[in-house]
């Protein structure tokens, strides 16, 4: 099952969306999926419908052997090895194919977590960073699910602060083994895994990754955790008591484990965001079906305005994160185009591409998980008491999705990372963010009010609003750096607010460019739902940008400076709001007519 690499017009610098304008042709959208992509989606969807859906109750109840059996069946279709080179038993697909599979698997949270660990963080560290001998020994068996993999980073006292781990590795007197001692926590697949990628500190100082087999003496998974959600997945501690790990099982370099840990998390964030898109689409199916069937006061509840408002908002937010997902992944594929994934230098190139778009991956992770949280909550509300009952799958889905904001770096950590990574890229000369912000601050005093004539092109006002939102980010970023300098990281509320603005800009522009790209290729009547969802999202997003920026600026400045900045803020976001109630009604009506998410 091969696929042609996804293409965008040119290779684009990560984070540059803040200071550069993109054309619709430069972004990959769901409407650009090839026939091969569609075949992969169909294969994954049919697997879920045939193998997962009938067994959801058994998965939830942890039927012995169930997960391993399902992993083996998934592996027969290549679903455990989309990112693995062919020479090691993988499919060597593009990353668009990877996120398609992640999206399809989201039908059940427990299964999605199990497969995600197997196909991602449980095997890719070895596939990307292992020696040739390590790859030959482990990767084919992980790709075929003969062996199950797990990733062991967190500890009881070092969840988000992963580098503060206490698990130690000491070289044996004969120099043939590292002796590992410690306990890892919250290990997905922990109770069923054969191979663990374990992070420990050599001599208590050098953060390093090791390949640890379950069969090694002293390795013992703890009891299964009793969890709020994803109850069917295996989550256990991993106890390591004097475990002798052969020196040839050191993964990567001594003291360079952080490179493996954090680069693999970029891939995890990309896939968890894509999975959230799939989760939103499934929940929309349930919400729409219920709204069309349930009656109250002599009407189907789908006829009520407040229900339509919920459905329209659910669809428009899903449209935005879906646009982010495919745009980000398309850019990654553009950097990887033409690379032989089986070549020795390929892992370095893949990691470089993921690192280039680490900001965008974090944005997708945060926004995807928070939109899914919103959609799941509204779905429960639409079903009412039935949504609260465990007799209906919506209740389980509501519980399952909650962990997503903790997985792959908490959303708070990712918010700190977004701003931090952007600032570091600017300081290194990779992104001219700070100079652009400084230039804007210098120009503010010379600005004069004016009413530009609207351009006669589709979504011209919305495009102008997106550009204004970018200037707002530069205004807040420049003011924050000017005020706090190196102490900015201590102002976490400001950093978080700035990251929120960055995320809103990326989502606004991604939805806008996607819609414009479809408009250029389709008849106007075929794009009415796209237009309604895009406009509704952009204007709601502009409201959030204005409130968030005002809050941050009030912390940063005061007096005449603050008054000037607030005046500039209003100018950047000057808008005549459309009737978003009507826009969301149109989106809801289209979704109700189709009985599903109304795009692609």
PDB file of C-alpha atoms in Angstrom, residues 53-175:
ATOM      1  CA  UNK A  53     -16.947  -1.409  17.178  1.00  0.00           C
ATOM      2  CA  UNK A  54     -18.366  -4.908  17.892  1.00  0.00           C
ATOM      3  CA  UNK A  55     -15.810  -5.347  20.688  1.00  0.00           C
ATOM      4  CA  UNK A  56     -15.968  -1.960  22.400  1.00  0.00           C
ATOM      5  CA  UNK A  57     -17.616  -3.421  25.499  1.00  0.00           C
ATOM      6  CA  UNK A  58     -15.055  -6.246  25.670  1.00  0.00           C
ATOM      7  CA  UNK A  59     -12.220  -3.729  25.269  1.00  0.00           C
ATOM      8  CA  UNK A  60     -13.679  -1.565  28.041  1.00  0.00           C
ATOM      9  CA  UNK A  61     -13.871  -4.604  30.316  1.00  0.00           C
ATOM     10  CA  UNK A  62     -10.268  -5.617  29.528  1.00  0.00           C
ATOM     11  CA  UNK A  63     -11.059  -9.044  28.122  1.00  0.00           C
ATOM     12  CA  UNK A  64      -7.795 -10.993  28.405  1.00  0.00           C
ATOM     13  CA  UNK A  65      -5.835 -11.162  25.162  1.00  0.00           C
ATOM     14  CA  UNK A  66      -8.200  -8.830  23.326  1.00  0.00           C
ATOM     15  CA  UNK A  67      -5.799  -5.964  22.715  1.00  0.00           C
ATOM     16  CA  UNK A  68      -2.960  -8.166  21.473  1.00  0.00           C
ATOM     17  CA  UNK A  69      -5.366  -9.966  19.137  1.00  0.00           C
ATOM     18  CA  UNK A  70      -6.611  -6.673  17.714  1.00  0.00           C
ATOM     19  CA  UNK A  71      -3.092  -5.312  17.324  1.00  0.00           C
ATOM     20  CA  UNK A  72      -2.169  -8.402  15.318  1.00  0.00           C
ATOM     21  CA  UNK A  73      -5.175  -7.913  13.035  1.00  0.00           C
ATOM     22  CA  UNK A  74      -4.352  -4.217  12.622  1.00  0.00           C
ATOM     23  CA  UNK A  75      -0.752  -5.097  11.800  1.00  0.00           C
ATOM     24  CA  UNK A  76      -1.891  -7.454   9.030  1.00  0.00           C
ATOM     25  CA  UNK A  77      -3.289  -4.367   7.284  1.00  0.00           C
ATOM     26  CA  UNK A  78      -0.165  -2.317   7.982  1.00  0.00           C
ATOM     27  CA  UNK A  79      -1.898  -0.072  10.515  1.00  0.00           C
ATOM     28  CA  UNK A  80       0.897  -0.581  13.057  1.00  0.00           C
ATOM     29  CA  UNK A  81       3.605   0.450  10.617  1.00  0.00           C
ATOM     30  CA  UNK A  82       2.530   3.445   8.545  1.00  0.00           C
ATOM     31  CA  UNK A  83       5.695   5.362   9.481  1.00  0.00           C
ATOM     32  CA  UNK A  84       8.124   2.429   9.421  1.00  0.00           C
ATOM     33  CA  UNK A  85      10.530   1.965   6.457  1.00  0.00           C
ATOM     34  CA  UNK A  86       9.716  -0.921   4.127  1.00  0.00           C
ATOM     35  CA  UNK A  87      13.079  -2.566   4.801  1.00  0.00           C
ATOM     36  CA  UNK A  88      11.954  -3.110   8.399  1.00  0.00           C
ATOM     37  CA  UNK A  89       8.480  -4.397   7.546  1.00  0.00           C
ATOM     38  CA  UNK A  90       6.668  -1.074   7.361  1.00  0.00           C
ATOM     39  CA  UNK A  91       4.583   0.705   4.739  1.00  0.00           C
ATOM     40  CA  UNK A  92       6.755   3.829   4.533  1.00  0.00           C
ATOM     41  CA  UNK A  93       3.767   6.079   3.878  1.00  0.00           C
ATOM     42  CA  UNK A  94       3.648   9.854   3.866  1.00  0.00           C
ATOM     43  CA  UNK A  95       2.537  11.625   7.016  1.00  0.00           C
ATOM     44  CA  UNK A  96      -0.860  12.516   5.535  1.00  0.00           C
ATOM     45  CA  UNK A  97      -1.540   8.771   5.482  1.00  0.00           C
ATOM     46  CA  UNK A  98      -0.440   8.552   9.117  1.00  0.00           C
ATOM     47  CA  UNK A  99      -2.889  11.180  10.302  1.00  0.00           C
ATOM     48  CA  UNK A 100      -5.679   9.606   8.242  1.00  0.00           C
ATOM     49  CA  UNK A 101      -5.160   6.361  10.156  1.00  0.00           C
ATOM     50  CA  UNK A 102      -5.028   8.255  13.469  1.00  0.00           C
ATOM     51  CA  UNK A 103      -8.274  10.017  12.594  1.00  0.00           C
ATOM     52  CA  UNK A 104     -10.048   6.772  11.724  1.00  0.00           C
ATOM     53  CA  UNK A 105      -8.876   4.999  14.891  1.00  0.00           C
ATOM     54  CA  UNK A 106     -10.463   7.622  17.148  1.00  0.00           C
ATOM     55  CA  UNK A 107     -13.798   5.792  17.208  1.00  0.00           C
ATOM     56  CA  UNK A 108     -12.799   4.270  20.554  1.00  0.00           C
ATOM     57  CA  UNK A 109     -10.407   5.997  22.922  1.00  0.00           C
ATOM     58  CA  UNK A 110      -8.992   2.856  24.518  1.00  0.00           C
ATOM     59  CA  UNK A 111      -8.174   1.336  21.150  1.00  0.00           C
ATOM     60  CA  UNK A 112      -6.773   4.599  19.802  1.00  0.00           C
ATOM     61  CA  UNK A 113      -4.408   4.850  22.782  1.00  0.00           C
ATOM     62  CA  UNK A 114      -3.306   1.228  22.362  1.00  0.00           C
ATOM     63  CA  UNK A 115      -2.585   1.474  18.647  1.00  0.00           C
ATOM     64  CA  UNK A 116      -1.123   4.954  19.031  1.00  0.00           C
ATOM     65  CA  UNK A 117       1.456   3.680  21.498  1.00  0.00           C
ATOM     66  CA  UNK A 118       2.264   0.662  19.346  1.00  0.00           C
ATOM     67  CA  UNK A 119       2.571   2.479  16.014  1.00  0.00           C
ATOM     68  CA  UNK A 120       4.038   5.673  17.445  1.00  0.00           C
ATOM     69  CA  UNK A 121       5.908   6.211  20.676  1.00  0.00           C
ATOM     70  CA  UNK A 122       6.392   2.485  21.288  1.00  0.00           C
ATOM     71  CA  UNK A 123       8.217   1.733  18.036  1.00  0.00           C
ATOM     72  CA  UNK A 124       9.305   4.951  16.314  1.00  0.00           C
ATOM     73  CA  UNK A 125      12.097   5.797  18.805  1.00  0.00           C
ATOM     74  CA  UNK A 126      13.829   2.595  17.718  1.00  0.00           C
ATOM     75  CA  UNK A 127      12.891   3.002  14.037  1.00  0.00           C
ATOM     76  CA  UNK A 128      14.223   6.580  13.988  1.00  0.00           C
ATOM     77  CA  UNK A 129      17.111   6.516  16.474  1.00  0.00           C
ATOM     78  CA  UNK A 130      18.201   2.898  16.694  1.00  0.00           C
ATOM     79  CA  UNK A 131      21.364   1.385  15.274  1.00  0.00           C
ATOM     80  CA  UNK A 132      21.010  -0.847  12.245  1.00  0.00           C
ATOM     81  CA  UNK A 133      21.253  -3.886  14.519  1.00  0.00           C
ATOM     82  CA  UNK A 134      18.603  -2.531  16.894  1.00  0.00           C
ATOM     83  CA  UNK A 135      16.259  -1.789  14.027  1.00  0.00           C
ATOM     84  CA  UNK A 136      16.708  -5.234  12.493  1.00  0.00           C
ATOM     85  CA  UNK A 137      16.062  -6.923  15.831  1.00  0.00           C
ATOM     86  CA  UNK A 138      13.084  -4.951  17.114  1.00  0.00           C
ATOM     87  CA  UNK A 139      11.275  -2.937  14.449  1.00  0.00           C
ATOM     88  CA  UNK A 140       9.953  -5.772  12.232  1.00  0.00           C
ATOM     89  CA  UNK A 141       8.463  -7.522  15.267  1.00  0.00           C
ATOM     90  CA  UNK A 142       6.863  -4.279  16.452  1.00  0.00           C
ATOM     91  CA  UNK A 143       5.541  -3.531  12.955  1.00  0.00           C
ATOM     92  CA  UNK A 144       3.904  -6.960  12.794  1.00  0.00           C
ATOM     93  CA  UNK A 145       2.703  -6.717  16.420  1.00  0.00           C
ATOM     94  CA  UNK A 146       4.486  -9.956  17.236  1.00  0.00           C
ATOM     95  CA  UNK A 147       5.890  -7.766  19.978  1.00  0.00           C
ATOM     96  CA  UNK A 148       3.997  -4.940  21.661  1.00  0.00           C
ATOM     97  CA  UNK A 149       5.832  -1.712  22.412  1.00  0.00           C
ATOM     98  CA  UNK A 150       5.582   0.931  25.136  1.00  0.00           C
ATOM     99  CA  UNK A 151       7.222   4.270  25.962  1.00  0.00           C
ATOM    100  CA  UNK A 152       8.371   4.951  29.516  1.00  0.00           C
ATOM    101  CA  UNK A 153       9.110   8.604  30.251  1.00  0.00           C
ATOM    102  CA  UNK A 154       6.903   9.785  33.129  1.00  0.00           C
ATOM    103  CA  UNK A 155       7.500   9.134  36.815  1.00  0.00           C
ATOM    104  CA  UNK A 156       5.513   9.829  39.951  1.00  0.00           C
ATOM    105  CA  UNK A 157       7.474  13.032  40.653  1.00  0.00           C
ATOM    106  CA  UNK A 158       8.321  14.040  37.078  1.00  0.00           C
ATOM    107  CA  UNK A 159       5.324  14.131  34.755  1.00  0.00           C
ATOM    108  CA  UNK A 160       5.696  17.381  32.846  1.00  0.00           C
ATOM    109  CA  UNK A 161       9.243  17.864  34.129  1.00  0.00           C
ATOM    110  CA  UNK A 162      10.425  14.708  32.368  1.00  0.00           C
ATOM    111  CA  UNK A 163      14.144  15.456  32.609  1.00  0.00           C
ATOM    112  CA  UNK A 164      13.878  15.408  36.391  1.00  0.00           C
ATOM    113  CA  UNK A 165      13.498  11.623  36.402  1.00  0.00           C
ATOM    114  CA  UNK A 166      14.945   9.537  39.222  1.00  0.00           C
ATOM    115  CA  UNK A 167      15.376   6.226  37.385  1.00  0.00           C
ATOM    116  CA  UNK A 168      19.111   5.523  37.332  1.00  0.00           C
ATOM    117  CA  UNK A 169      21.403   3.524  35.071  1.00  0.00           C
ATOM    118  CA  UNK A 170      24.831   2.408  36.318  1.00  0.00           C
ATOM    119  CA  UNK A 171      27.444   0.664  34.200  1.00  0.00           C
ATOM    120  CA  UNK A 172      28.265  -2.828  35.501  1.00  0.00           C
ATOM    121  CA  UNK A 173      31.861  -3.544  36.602  1.00  0.00           C
ATOM    122  CA  UNK A 174      32.484  -5.658  33.474  1.00  0.00           C
ATOM    123  CA  UNK A 175      31.187  -2.851  31.225  1.00  0.00           C
TER     124      UNK A 175
END
